[in-house]
Amino acid sequence: MTASPLEAVRTYEVRTYGCQMNVHDSERLSGMLEQAGYLPVAEGDNPDVLVFNTCAVRENADNKLYGNLSHLVPVKARHPGMQIAVGGCLAQKDQAEILRRAPNVDVVFGTHNLGSLPVLLERARIEHEAQVEIRDSLVDFPSVLPAKREAAYAAWVSVSVGCNNSCTYCIVPSLRGGERDRRPGDILAEVGMLVQQGVLEITLLGQNVNAYGVEFGDRQAFSRLLRACGTVEGLERVRFTSPHPHDFTDDVIAAMAETDNVMPQLHMPLQSGSDAILRAMRRSYRQDRYLGLLDKVRAAIPDAAITTDIIVGFPGETEEDFEQTMHVVREARFAGAYTFIYSPRPGTPAATMPDQVPYDVKHARYRRLVDVANAIVWEENTARIGSTVEVLVALGEGRKDAARDRVSGRGPDNRLVHVAIDPSHPLPRPGDVVTAEITQAAPYHLIADRVLHVRRTRAGDASEVPAAPATGSGVSLGMPAIRVGSA
Ligand code: 5AD
Ligand code: SF4
């Protein structure tokens, strides 16, 4: 379905909300639209097709989406032929309700049928009628769809979609369905192809990567996959997200420790430090298991930077429960913590539990937690001063440091590092690797102003070729910062 030469080429923009799974899916949406003949819209212009890839995990996501859509009413009126498509988790949740609340939407598609987008757009255009297509189960693994990646040096590779757990606060299983695993051969073939294209870093992606293999009955499938990634020539960095503390087995720790290109970094969602709350969340590990896991990981991988997700104010959470979470945060010394105020998601068991915590209480606890967690992160960052890191330079990551003659990227442990541009070395490009000494620490980043070496890579070369329509997809990617969908 390529645009005919007589037709003006139509432009598109994809706006992405939520987790990495959506970022991954948006790369497929962009890839498919380009294959269908659309071009990315120039910055500042209105696209002919605007796609919202939505998230339902956050509170108010719906209101924000409907607000955005209503702002587009006059834009669409001024722009004949403009089409608006809504996909992702909110679309899966609200389905045709989206059209009732936002009649200017042309296409609604779900998390299980991304591949239908170009056809639905075309059908809506020809039939002058909005199209809604939501499926209950996966049509195609998104991985088989064409992708348009923002960065030449890093890529997401999905190992599974969906989740078989039923954490009581979480809406993901009802929107993404049960777990479906990709075959290891398919995953490794994709990894190999990406590395051939110059990719240096891959992040294996799944709602619960440690459960990987349940579908084909191999309990050690994930550790085998990590080890197999270790044999891929040219693949420098392997990460994964997210594991679940329940399924995080010793074979995975051993594979991490013994596979050179698996990075010393782990994002391990805690959610709560209280055993009673973990039980109410239907999370099957307890505080001592969680802390014990971190001990094992650190014994095997001494430099591991461990980050987490925490929910504050789950129904029934008492001051004592909250103190248990604070206790774990103090013990665990996380290198980063994503903290969330519990927000009821309609349709989840926790939403109707008694003893919902009043907003003021949730908020006050949240502030206390953030203060303690941030202070620890800063202390841990400060302890890195004087050490040497290899920074994989990213596309426009972090704050605007260009004016200060620095580029930004991630160290092996995934910490954000701003590194000096030193005229006595080659100018580092996105995808190149700079070895430098850390000279300063801040709460959310490190500064490395003593440059020892700049290694030019194939990914760096690729970033110099004016990336054919590389902007305008609306997905700002850079290096995958560890934000997690779930687990
Ligand atoms: N309320 C608050 N936070 C939530 N998360 C998931 N569901 C909710 C909810 N209902 C958080 C979890 C998860 C992260 C992606 O979002 O911490 O790991
Ligand atoms: Fe699954 Fe993660 Fe949601 Fe729990 S929080 S149900 S593990 S996606």
Short mmCIF file of C-alpha atoms and ligand atoms in Angstrom, two decimals:
data_model
loop_
_atom_site.label_atom_id
_atom_site.label_comp_id
_atom_site.label_asym_id
_atom_site.label_seq_id
_atom_site.Cartn_x
_atom_site.Cartn_y
_atom_site.Cartn_z
CA MET A 1 0.00 0.00 0.00
CA THR A 2 2.51 2.60 -1.18
CA ALA A 3 1.26 6.10 -1.93
CA SER A 4 0.68 6.51 -5.65
CA PRO A 5 2.93 9.11 -7.29
CA LEU A 6 -0.13 11.18 -8.15
CA GLU A 7 -1.12 11.48 -4.53
CA ALA A 8 0.60 13.93 -2.22
CA VAL A 9 2.66 12.00 0.30
CA ARG A 10 0.93 11.90 3.65
CA THR A 11 2.82 12.62 6.85
CA TYR A 12 2.51 11.05 10.30
CA GLU A 13 3.43 11.54 13.93
CA VAL A 14 3.29 8.98 16.74
CA ARG A 15 2.93 10.24 20.32
CA THR A 16 3.95 7.71 22.91
CA TYR A 17 2.89 7.51 26.55
CA GLY A 18 3.82 5.04 29.28
CA CYS A 19 6.35 2.27 29.41
CA GLN A 20 9.03 0.79 27.17
CA MET A 21 6.58 -1.72 25.78
CA ASN A 22 4.77 1.23 24.24
CA VAL A 23 8.03 2.74 22.98
CA HIS A 24 8.79 -0.60 21.39
CA ASP A 25 5.30 -0.77 19.87
CA SER A 26 5.53 2.82 18.63
CA GLU A 27 8.65 1.95 16.68
CA ARG A 28 6.53 -0.67 14.92
CA LEU A 29 3.71 1.80 14.30
CA SER A 30 6.18 4.23 12.71
CA GLY A 31 7.80 1.41 10.74
CA MET A 32 4.47 0.25 9.34
CA LEU A 33 3.34 3.75 8.44
CA GLU A 34 6.60 4.37 6.59
CA GLN A 35 6.28 1.07 4.78
CA ALA A 36 2.79 2.17 3.76
CA GLY A 37 4.27 5.31 2.22
CA TYR A 38 3.81 7.88 4.99
CA LEU A 39 6.66 10.24 5.90
CA PRO A 40 7.46 11.64 9.35
CA VAL A 41 6.02 15.11 9.73
CA ALA A 42 8.45 18.01 9.90
CA GLU A 43 8.82 19.47 13.38
CA GLY A 44 6.19 22.11 14.11
CA ASP A 45 3.87 20.98 11.27
CA ASN A 46 0.56 19.20 11.64
CA PRO A 47 0.70 15.61 10.46
CA ASP A 48 -1.91 14.06 8.19
CA VAL A 49 -2.04 11.12 10.56
CA LEU A 50 -1.59 11.55 14.29
CA VAL A 51 -1.33 8.36 16.35
CA PHE A 52 -1.66 8.30 20.14
CA ASN A 53 -0.08 5.22 21.69
CA THR A 54 -1.66 5.40 25.14
CA CYS A 55 -1.03 4.10 28.65
CA ALA A 56 -3.61 3.15 31.26
CA VAL A 57 -1.34 2.62 34.27
CA ARG A 58 -1.24 6.22 35.39
CA GLU A 59 -4.14 8.01 37.01
CA ASN A 60 -5.81 10.60 34.84
CA ALA A 61 -4.36 9.16 31.66
CA ASP A 62 -7.91 9.13 30.29
CA ASN A 63 -8.61 12.74 31.13
CA LYS A 64 -5.34 13.81 29.59
CA LEU A 65 -6.05 11.87 26.41
CA TYR A 66 -9.55 13.28 26.04
CA GLY A 67 -8.21 16.77 26.76
CA ASN A 68 -5.60 16.36 24.02
CA LEU A 69 -8.20 15.05 21.61
CA SER A 70 -10.55 17.95 22.22
CA HIS A 71 -7.71 20.41 21.57
CA LEU A 72 -7.34 18.79 18.19
CA VAL A 73 -10.91 19.55 17.08
CA PRO A 74 -10.04 22.97 15.61
CA VAL A 75 -6.71 21.66 14.28
CA LYS A 76 -8.49 18.92 12.39
CA ALA A 77 -11.09 21.35 11.08
CA ARG A 78 -8.30 23.45 9.55
CA HIS A 79 -6.51 20.44 8.10
CA PRO A 80 -8.63 18.58 5.55
CA GLY A 81 -7.99 14.86 5.45
CA MET A 82 -6.27 14.74 8.83
CA GLN A 83 -6.81 11.45 10.67
CA ILE A 84 -6.44 10.67 14.36
CA ALA A 85 -5.78 7.14 15.61
CA VAL A 86 -5.77 5.98 19.23
CA GLY A 87 -4.06 2.74 20.20
CA GLY A 88 -2.37 1.19 23.21
CA CYS A 89 -3.67 0.27 26.64
CA LEU A 90 -6.32 2.99 27.00
CA ALA A 91 -7.75 2.06 23.63
CA GLN A 92 -7.84 -1.58 24.68
CA LYS A 93 -9.64 -0.51 27.86
CA ASP A 94 -12.13 2.06 26.52
CA GLN A 95 -12.66 0.65 23.02
CA ALA A 96 -15.62 2.30 21.26
CA GLU A 97 -16.15 4.56 24.28
CA ILE A 98 -13.28 6.61 22.83
CA LEU A 99 -15.42 7.51 19.83
CA ARG A 100 -18.31 8.55 22.03
CA ARG A 101 -16.08 10.85 24.06
CA ALA A 102 -13.97 12.04 21.14
CA PRO A 103 -15.94 11.90 17.89
CA ASN A 104 -13.02 13.38 15.97
CA VAL A 105 -11.11 10.09 16.28
CA ASP A 106 -10.89 8.07 13.06
CA VAL A 107 -9.32 4.83 14.21
CA VAL A 108 -9.22 2.93 17.51
CA PHE A 109 -6.95 -0.12 17.66
CA GLY A 110 -5.83 -2.27 20.57
CA THR A 111 -2.65 -3.73 22.00
CA HIS A 112 -3.17 -7.03 20.19
CA ASN A 113 -3.51 -5.78 16.63
CA LEU A 114 -0.98 -3.01 15.99
CA GLY A 115 -0.52 -4.44 12.52
CA SER A 116 -4.02 -3.33 11.50
CA LEU A 117 -3.30 0.39 11.76
CA PRO A 118 -2.48 1.20 8.10
CA VAL A 119 -5.48 -0.77 6.83
CA LEU A 120 -7.83 0.82 9.36
CA LEU A 121 -6.63 4.30 8.41
CA GLU A 122 -7.21 3.54 4.75
CA ARG A 123 -10.64 2.07 5.42
CA ALA A 124 -11.67 5.06 7.53
CA ARG A 125 -10.54 7.37 4.75
CA ILE A 126 -12.37 5.55 1.98
CA GLU A 127 -15.54 4.81 3.92
CA HIS A 128 -15.62 8.16 5.73
CA GLU A 129 -16.39 6.27 8.89
CA ALA A 130 -14.48 5.70 12.11
CA GLN A 131 -13.01 2.23 12.51
CA VAL A 132 -12.70 0.40 15.82
CA GLU A 133 -10.82 -2.88 15.94
CA ILE A 134 -9.94 -4.40 19.30
CA ARG A 135 -8.92 -8.04 19.67
CA ASP A 136 -8.95 -10.15 22.83
CA SER A 137 -5.81 -12.01 21.98
CA LEU A 138 -2.62 -11.37 20.12
CA VAL A 139 -2.86 -11.32 16.33
CA ASP A 140 0.83 -10.87 15.48
CA PHE A 141 3.82 -10.59 17.74
CA PRO A 142 4.70 -6.89 17.33
CA SER A 143 8.29 -7.98 16.70
CA VAL A 144 7.37 -9.31 13.26
CA LEU A 145 6.23 -5.86 12.14
CA PRO A 146 8.65 -3.48 10.44
CA ALA A 147 10.34 -1.11 12.89
CA LYS A 148 11.70 2.35 12.65
CA ARG A 149 14.25 2.78 15.40
CA GLU A 150 15.34 6.18 16.61
CA ALA A 151 18.84 5.23 17.66
CA ALA A 152 21.40 3.33 15.62
CA TYR A 153 23.21 2.08 18.72
CA ALA A 154 20.45 0.68 20.95
CA ALA A 155 17.34 -1.40 20.42
CA TRP A 156 14.52 -3.04 22.34
CA VAL A 157 13.91 -6.71 21.70
CA SER A 158 10.72 -8.19 22.99
CA VAL A 159 10.94 -11.68 24.55
CA SER A 160 7.33 -11.92 25.64
CA VAL A 161 4.14 -9.93 25.81
CA GLY A 162 1.40 -10.09 28.42
CA CYS A 163 1.59 -11.31 32.00
CA ASN A 164 0.21 -14.36 33.84
CA ASN A 165 0.38 -12.69 37.25
CA SER A 166 -2.51 -10.89 38.85
CA CYS A 167 -1.08 -8.19 41.08
CA THR A 168 -4.21 -6.64 42.52
CA TYR A 169 -3.34 -3.03 41.63
CA CYS A 170 -2.33 -3.73 38.06
CA ILE A 171 -4.39 -3.26 34.94
CA VAL A 172 -1.77 -4.72 32.58
CA PRO A 173 -2.94 -8.36 32.46
CA SER A 174 -6.47 -7.30 31.55
CA LEU A 175 -5.19 -5.10 28.72
CA ARG A 176 -2.17 -6.99 27.44
CA GLY A 177 -3.51 -10.49 28.09
CA GLY A 178 -1.74 -13.61 29.34
CA GLU A 179 1.93 -14.17 28.69
CA ARG A 180 2.98 -15.14 25.18
CA ASP A 181 6.61 -16.07 24.65
CA ARG A 182 8.64 -15.67 21.52
CA ARG A 183 10.81 -18.60 20.52
CA PRO A 184 14.48 -18.19 21.51
CA GLY A 185 15.58 -18.71 17.89
CA ASP A 186 13.41 -15.80 16.72
CA ILE A 187 14.71 -13.54 19.48
CA LEU A 188 18.34 -14.39 18.75
CA ALA A 189 17.79 -13.93 15.02
CA GLU A 190 16.46 -10.44 15.69
CA VAL A 191 19.37 -9.67 18.02
CA GLY A 192 21.84 -10.89 15.38
CA MET A 193 20.24 -8.77 12.70
CA LEU A 194 20.28 -5.68 14.88
CA VAL A 195 23.95 -6.16 15.74
CA GLN A 196 24.75 -6.53 12.05
CA GLN A 197 23.08 -3.17 11.54
CA GLY A 198 25.45 -1.64 14.09
CA VAL A 199 23.43 -1.91 17.30
CA LEU A 200 25.72 -2.13 20.36
CA GLU A 201 23.16 -2.44 23.11
CA ILE A 202 19.95 -4.39 23.34
CA THR A 203 17.34 -4.45 26.09
CA LEU A 204 15.29 -7.61 26.33
CA LEU A 205 11.75 -6.61 27.08
CA GLY A 206 8.86 -8.39 28.72
CA GLN A 207 6.20 -7.70 31.32
CA ASN A 208 7.86 -10.34 33.48
CA VAL A 209 11.04 -11.52 31.77
CA ASN A 210 11.82 -14.19 34.36
CA ALA A 211 8.66 -16.07 33.55
CA TYR A 212 9.95 -16.32 29.98
CA GLY A 213 9.71 -19.94 28.85
CA VAL A 214 6.46 -20.87 30.65
CA GLU A 215 4.76 -21.24 27.32
CA PHE A 216 7.22 -23.82 26.02
CA GLY A 217 8.04 -25.37 29.39
CA ASP A 218 11.66 -24.31 29.94
CA ARG A 219 12.11 -22.81 33.39
CA GLN A 220 15.66 -21.75 32.63
CA ALA A 221 14.84 -20.22 29.27
CA PHE A 222 15.69 -16.69 30.34
CA SER A 223 19.14 -17.49 31.70
CA ARG A 224 19.86 -19.52 28.57
CA LEU A 225 18.81 -16.54 26.48
CA LEU A 226 21.16 -14.21 28.39
CA ARG A 227 24.03 -16.62 27.88
CA ALA A 228 23.20 -16.94 24.19
CA CYS A 229 23.28 -13.14 23.88
CA GLY A 230 26.77 -13.35 25.34
CA THR A 231 27.95 -15.23 22.26
CA VAL A 232 26.76 -12.63 19.75
CA GLU A 233 29.88 -11.08 18.24
CA GLY A 234 29.76 -7.27 18.36
CA LEU A 235 26.96 -7.04 20.93
CA GLU A 236 28.50 -4.92 23.69
CA ARG A 237 25.67 -4.40 26.16
CA VAL A 238 22.70 -6.53 27.15
CA ARG A 239 20.04 -5.36 29.59
CA PHE A 240 16.57 -6.60 30.41
CA THR A 241 13.42 -5.33 31.99
CA SER A 242 11.45 -6.20 34.07
CA PRO A 243 12.12 -9.18 36.27
CA HIS A 244 9.80 -10.25 39.08
CA PRO A 245 11.33 -11.05 42.49
CA HIS A 246 9.27 -14.22 42.70
CA ASP A 247 10.69 -15.79 39.55
CA PHE A 248 14.20 -14.41 39.86
CA THR A 249 16.17 -17.62 40.11
CA ASP A 250 19.83 -18.36 40.79
CA ASP A 251 20.47 -19.44 37.22
CA VAL A 252 19.62 -15.89 36.08
CA ILE A 253 22.01 -14.36 38.62
CA ALA A 254 24.74 -16.76 37.49
CA ALA A 255 24.08 -15.97 33.83
CA MET A 256 24.29 -12.24 34.56
CA ALA A 257 27.54 -12.63 36.45
CA GLU A 258 29.15 -14.97 33.96
CA THR A 259 28.13 -13.32 30.70
CA ASP A 260 30.49 -10.45 29.92
CA ASN A 261 28.12 -8.33 27.89
CA VAL A 262 25.21 -8.56 30.37
CA MET A 263 25.49 -5.23 32.17
CA PRO A 264 25.84 -4.90 35.96
CA GLN A 265 22.40 -3.45 36.39
CA LEU A 266 19.07 -4.72 37.59
CA HIS A 267 15.65 -3.15 37.79
CA MET A 268 13.81 -5.18 40.43
CA PRO A 269 10.32 -3.89 41.31
CA LEU A 270 9.74 -3.96 45.08
CA GLN A 271 6.24 -2.38 45.15
CA SER A 272 6.09 -2.63 48.95
CA GLY A 273 8.39 -3.63 51.78
CA SER A 274 5.54 -4.85 53.99
CA ASP A 275 4.69 -8.54 53.93
CA ALA A 276 1.03 -7.82 54.65
CA ILE A 277 0.79 -5.40 51.75
CA LEU A 278 2.72 -7.72 49.41
CA ARG A 279 0.16 -10.40 50.28
CA ALA A 280 -2.72 -8.01 49.58
CA MET A 281 -1.02 -7.04 46.31
CA ARG A 282 -0.83 -10.76 45.47
CA ARG A 283 2.93 -10.50 45.11
CA SER A 284 4.21 -13.88 46.20
CA TYR A 285 7.61 -12.90 47.68
CA ARG A 286 8.20 -11.32 51.08
CA GLN A 287 10.60 -8.70 52.40
CA ASP A 288 13.29 -11.19 53.44
CA ARG A 289 13.23 -12.93 50.07
CA TYR A 290 13.59 -9.57 48.32
CA LEU A 291 16.53 -8.38 50.43
CA GLY A 292 18.11 -11.84 50.20
CA LEU A 293 17.91 -11.62 46.41
CA LEU A 294 19.72 -8.30 46.40
CA ASP A 295 22.45 -9.80 48.59
CA LYS A 296 22.89 -12.65 46.15
CA VAL A 297 22.99 -10.33 43.17
CA ARG A 298 25.58 -8.10 44.84
CA ALA A 299 27.70 -11.07 45.91
CA ALA A 300 27.79 -12.26 42.30
CA ILE A 301 27.97 -8.83 40.61
CA PRO A 302 29.64 -6.43 43.05
CA ASP A 303 29.10 -3.27 40.97
CA ALA A 304 25.46 -3.94 40.19
CA ALA A 305 23.28 -0.84 40.25
CA ILE A 306 19.84 -1.90 41.42
CA THR A 307 16.75 0.20 40.78
CA THR A 308 13.14 -0.39 41.69
CA ASP A 309 9.46 0.55 41.50
CA ILE A 310 7.55 1.31 44.70
CA ILE A 311 3.86 2.00 45.27
CA VAL A 312 2.89 4.09 48.29
CA GLY A 313 -0.56 4.09 49.85
CA PHE A 314 -1.90 0.74 48.68
CA PRO A 315 -5.30 0.09 50.34
CA GLY A 316 -4.88 -0.88 53.99
CA GLU A 317 -1.28 0.39 54.18
CA THR A 318 -0.62 1.43 57.79
CA GLU A 319 2.16 3.60 59.10
CA GLU A 320 3.91 0.40 60.17
CA ASP A 321 3.58 -1.09 56.67
CA PHE A 322 4.99 2.07 55.19
CA GLU A 323 7.91 1.96 57.64
CA GLN A 324 8.68 -1.52 56.32
CA THR A 325 8.99 -0.04 52.83
CA MET A 326 11.29 2.68 54.21
CA HIS A 327 13.32 -0.03 55.92
CA VAL A 328 13.85 -1.89 52.64
CA VAL A 329 14.78 1.34 50.87
CA ARG A 330 17.42 2.05 53.52
CA GLU A 331 18.76 -1.51 53.37
CA ALA A 332 18.67 -1.92 49.62
CA ARG A 333 20.48 1.30 48.76
CA PHE A 334 18.84 1.59 45.37
CA ALA A 335 20.64 3.39 42.56
CA GLY A 336 17.26 4.74 41.51
CA ALA A 337 13.65 4.35 42.58
CA TYR A 338 10.50 5.03 40.59
CA THR A 339 7.92 5.89 43.18
CA PHE A 340 4.18 5.92 42.60
CA ILE A 341 1.23 7.02 44.66
CA TYR A 342 -1.28 4.18 44.54
CA SER A 343 -4.07 5.00 42.15
CA PRO A 344 -7.13 2.77 41.83
CA ARG A 345 -7.51 1.32 38.35
CA PRO A 346 -11.16 0.48 37.71
CA GLY A 347 -11.65 -3.24 37.25
CA THR A 348 -8.66 -4.26 39.40
CA PRO A 349 -9.29 -5.97 42.75
CA ALA A 350 -7.49 -3.29 44.77
CA ALA A 351 -9.74 -0.54 43.44
CA THR A 352 -12.66 -1.82 45.52
CA MET A 353 -10.72 -2.90 48.61
CA PRO A 354 -11.82 -1.27 51.86
CA ASP A 355 -9.40 1.01 53.71
CA GLN A 356 -8.37 3.12 50.75
CA VAL A 357 -5.68 5.44 52.11
CA PRO A 358 -6.69 9.13 52.13
CA TYR A 359 -4.88 11.21 49.53
CA ASP A 360 -3.13 13.45 52.09
CA VAL A 361 -1.69 10.45 53.89
CA LYS A 362 -0.53 8.84 50.64
CA HIS A 363 1.02 12.08 49.56
CA ALA A 364 2.85 12.74 52.83
CA ARG A 365 4.28 9.20 52.80
CA TYR A 366 5.27 9.59 49.18
CA ARG A 367 7.26 12.74 50.02
CA ARG A 368 9.03 11.02 52.89
CA LEU A 369 9.89 8.07 50.68
CA VAL A 370 11.17 10.20 47.82
CA ASP A 371 13.38 12.21 50.18
CA VAL A 372 15.01 9.14 51.67
CA ALA A 373 15.36 7.35 48.34
CA ASN A 374 16.87 10.40 46.64
CA ALA A 375 19.36 11.01 49.42
CA ILE A 376 20.59 7.43 49.06
CA VAL A 377 20.80 7.70 45.29
CA TRP A 378 22.92 10.81 45.67
CA GLU A 379 25.20 9.13 48.22
CA GLU A 380 25.61 6.15 45.93
CA ASN A 381 26.38 8.46 43.01
CA THR A 382 28.92 10.34 45.10
CA ALA A 383 30.69 7.09 45.89
CA ARG A 384 31.39 6.71 42.14
CA ILE A 385 33.60 9.84 42.04
CA GLY A 386 37.13 8.89 41.00
CA SER A 387 36.09 5.70 39.21
CA THR A 388 36.35 5.20 35.47
CA VAL A 389 33.30 4.57 33.29
CA GLU A 390 32.66 3.68 29.69
CA VAL A 391 29.87 5.91 28.49
CA LEU A 392 27.85 4.92 25.45
CA VAL A 393 26.95 8.33 24.08
CA ALA A 394 23.23 8.81 23.56
CA LEU A 395 21.05 10.87 21.29
CA GLY A 396 20.01 13.96 23.20
CA GLU A 397 19.65 12.31 26.59
CA GLY A 398 19.26 14.20 29.83
CA ARG A 399 19.65 17.92 30.23
CA LYS A 400 20.99 20.31 27.66
CA ASP A 401 24.66 20.00 28.25
CA ALA A 402 25.83 20.87 24.77
CA ALA A 403 26.32 24.47 25.83
CA ARG A 404 28.69 23.26 28.50
CA ASP A 405 30.67 21.13 26.08
CA ARG A 406 29.44 17.83 27.37
CA VAL A 407 27.69 14.87 25.78
CA SER A 408 25.49 12.46 27.67
CA GLY A 409 25.08 8.73 27.83
CA ARG A 410 24.87 5.73 30.12
CA GLY A 411 27.56 3.83 31.95
CA PRO A 412 27.51 0.03 32.10
CA ASP A 413 25.41 0.26 35.27
CA ASN A 414 22.92 2.45 33.36
CA ARG A 415 23.68 5.58 35.34
CA LEU A 416 23.31 8.77 33.33
CA VAL A 417 26.71 10.39 32.77
CA HIS A 418 27.47 13.79 31.27
CA VAL A 419 30.96 13.55 29.83
CA ALA A 420 33.26 16.36 28.70
CA ILE A 421 34.02 16.97 25.07
CA ASP A 422 37.81 17.08 25.12
CA PRO A 423 39.38 18.62 22.03
CA SER A 424 42.40 16.35 22.34
CA HIS A 425 40.15 13.38 21.51
CA PRO A 426 37.82 12.77 18.56
CA LEU A 427 34.40 14.39 18.92
CA PRO A 428 32.11 11.71 20.40
CA ARG A 429 28.98 11.01 18.35
CA PRO A 430 25.84 9.19 19.51
CA GLY A 431 26.82 5.53 19.60
CA ASP A 432 30.52 6.15 20.31
CA VAL A 433 32.02 5.04 23.62
CA VAL A 434 33.91 7.48 25.84
CA THR A 435 36.08 6.26 28.69
CA ALA A 436 36.29 8.93 31.38
CA GLU A 437 36.82 9.47 35.06
CA ILE A 438 33.86 10.57 37.16
CA THR A 439 34.58 13.94 38.68
CA GLN A 440 31.23 15.04 40.17
CA ALA A 441 27.98 13.52 41.33
CA ALA A 442 24.48 14.94 41.40
CA PRO A 443 21.21 13.33 42.49
CA TYR A 444 20.23 12.18 39.00
CA HIS A 445 23.46 12.08 37.06
CA LEU A 446 27.23 11.92 37.15
CA ILE A 447 29.74 14.21 35.51
CA ALA A 448 32.89 12.79 33.98
CA ASP A 449 35.20 15.58 32.92
CA ARG A 450 38.46 13.68 32.71
CA VAL A 451 38.32 12.00 29.31
CA LEU A 452 40.72 9.12 28.79
CA HIS A 453 39.66 7.71 25.47
CA VAL A 454 37.03 8.04 22.75
CA ARG A 455 36.22 4.91 20.78
CA ARG A 456 34.50 5.54 17.48
CA THR A 457 32.00 2.80 16.67
CA ARG A 458 29.97 1.71 13.67
CA ALA A 459 26.89 3.01 15.44
CA GLY A 460 28.65 6.36 15.78
CA ASP A 461 29.46 6.35 12.04
CA ALA A 462 25.81 5.61 11.32
CA SER A 463 24.71 8.58 13.41
CA GLU A 464 26.76 10.90 11.17
CA VAL A 465 24.88 9.95 8.03
CA PRO A 466 22.02 12.45 8.09
CA ALA A 467 19.51 9.95 9.44
CA ALA A 468 16.93 9.68 6.64
CA PRO A 469 13.64 10.87 8.04
CA ALA A 470 14.76 10.34 11.60
CA THR A 471 12.83 13.06 13.35
CA GLY A 472 9.21 13.73 13.84
CA SER A 473 7.97 10.34 14.89
CA GLY A 474 7.27 11.83 18.28
CA VAL A 475 9.16 9.04 20.01
CA SER A 476 12.06 10.53 21.80
CA LEU A 477 14.17 7.55 22.50
CA GLY A 478 17.84 8.02 23.11
CA MET A 479 19.31 5.38 25.31
CA PRO A 480 16.73 3.30 27.06
CA ALA A 481 16.43 4.81 30.48
CA ILE A 482 15.08 2.09 32.72
CA ARG A 483 11.41 2.83 33.03
CA VAL A 484 9.43 -0.24 33.34
CA GLY A 485 6.08 -1.45 32.20
CA SER A 486 5.40 -3.71 35.05
CA ALA A 487 6.43 -6.82 36.94
N1 5AD B 1 -1.08 2.69 41.12
C1 5AD B 1 0.17 3.16 41.29
N2 5AD B 1 1.23 2.63 40.67
C2 5AD B 1 1.03 1.58 39.86
N3 5AD B 1 1.87 0.86 39.12
C3 5AD B 1 1.17 -0.08 38.46
N4 5AD B 1 -0.14 0.02 38.76
C4 5AD B 1 -0.25 1.05 39.64
C5 5AD B 1 -1.34 1.64 40.31
N5 5AD B 1 -2.58 1.18 40.17
C6 5AD B 1 3.31 1.07 39.12
C7 5AD B 1 4.06 -0.19 39.59
C8 5AD B 1 4.66 -0.72 38.32
C9 5AD B 1 4.90 0.57 37.57
C10 5AD B 1 5.09 0.42 36.10
O1 5AD B 1 3.74 1.32 37.80
O2 5AD B 1 5.07 0.20 40.51
O3 5AD B 1 5.84 -1.45 38.53
FE1 SF4 B 2 2.11 -8.56 35.82
FE2 SF4 B 2 3.83 -6.64 36.54
FE3 SF4 B 2 1.21 -6.10 36.47
FE4 SF4 B 2 2.15 -7.70 38.39
S1 SF4 B 2 2.67 -5.52 38.11
S2 SF4 B 2 0.32 -8.10 37.09
S3 SF4 B 2 3.82 -8.78 37.32
S4 SF4 B 2 2.48 -6.66 34.69
#
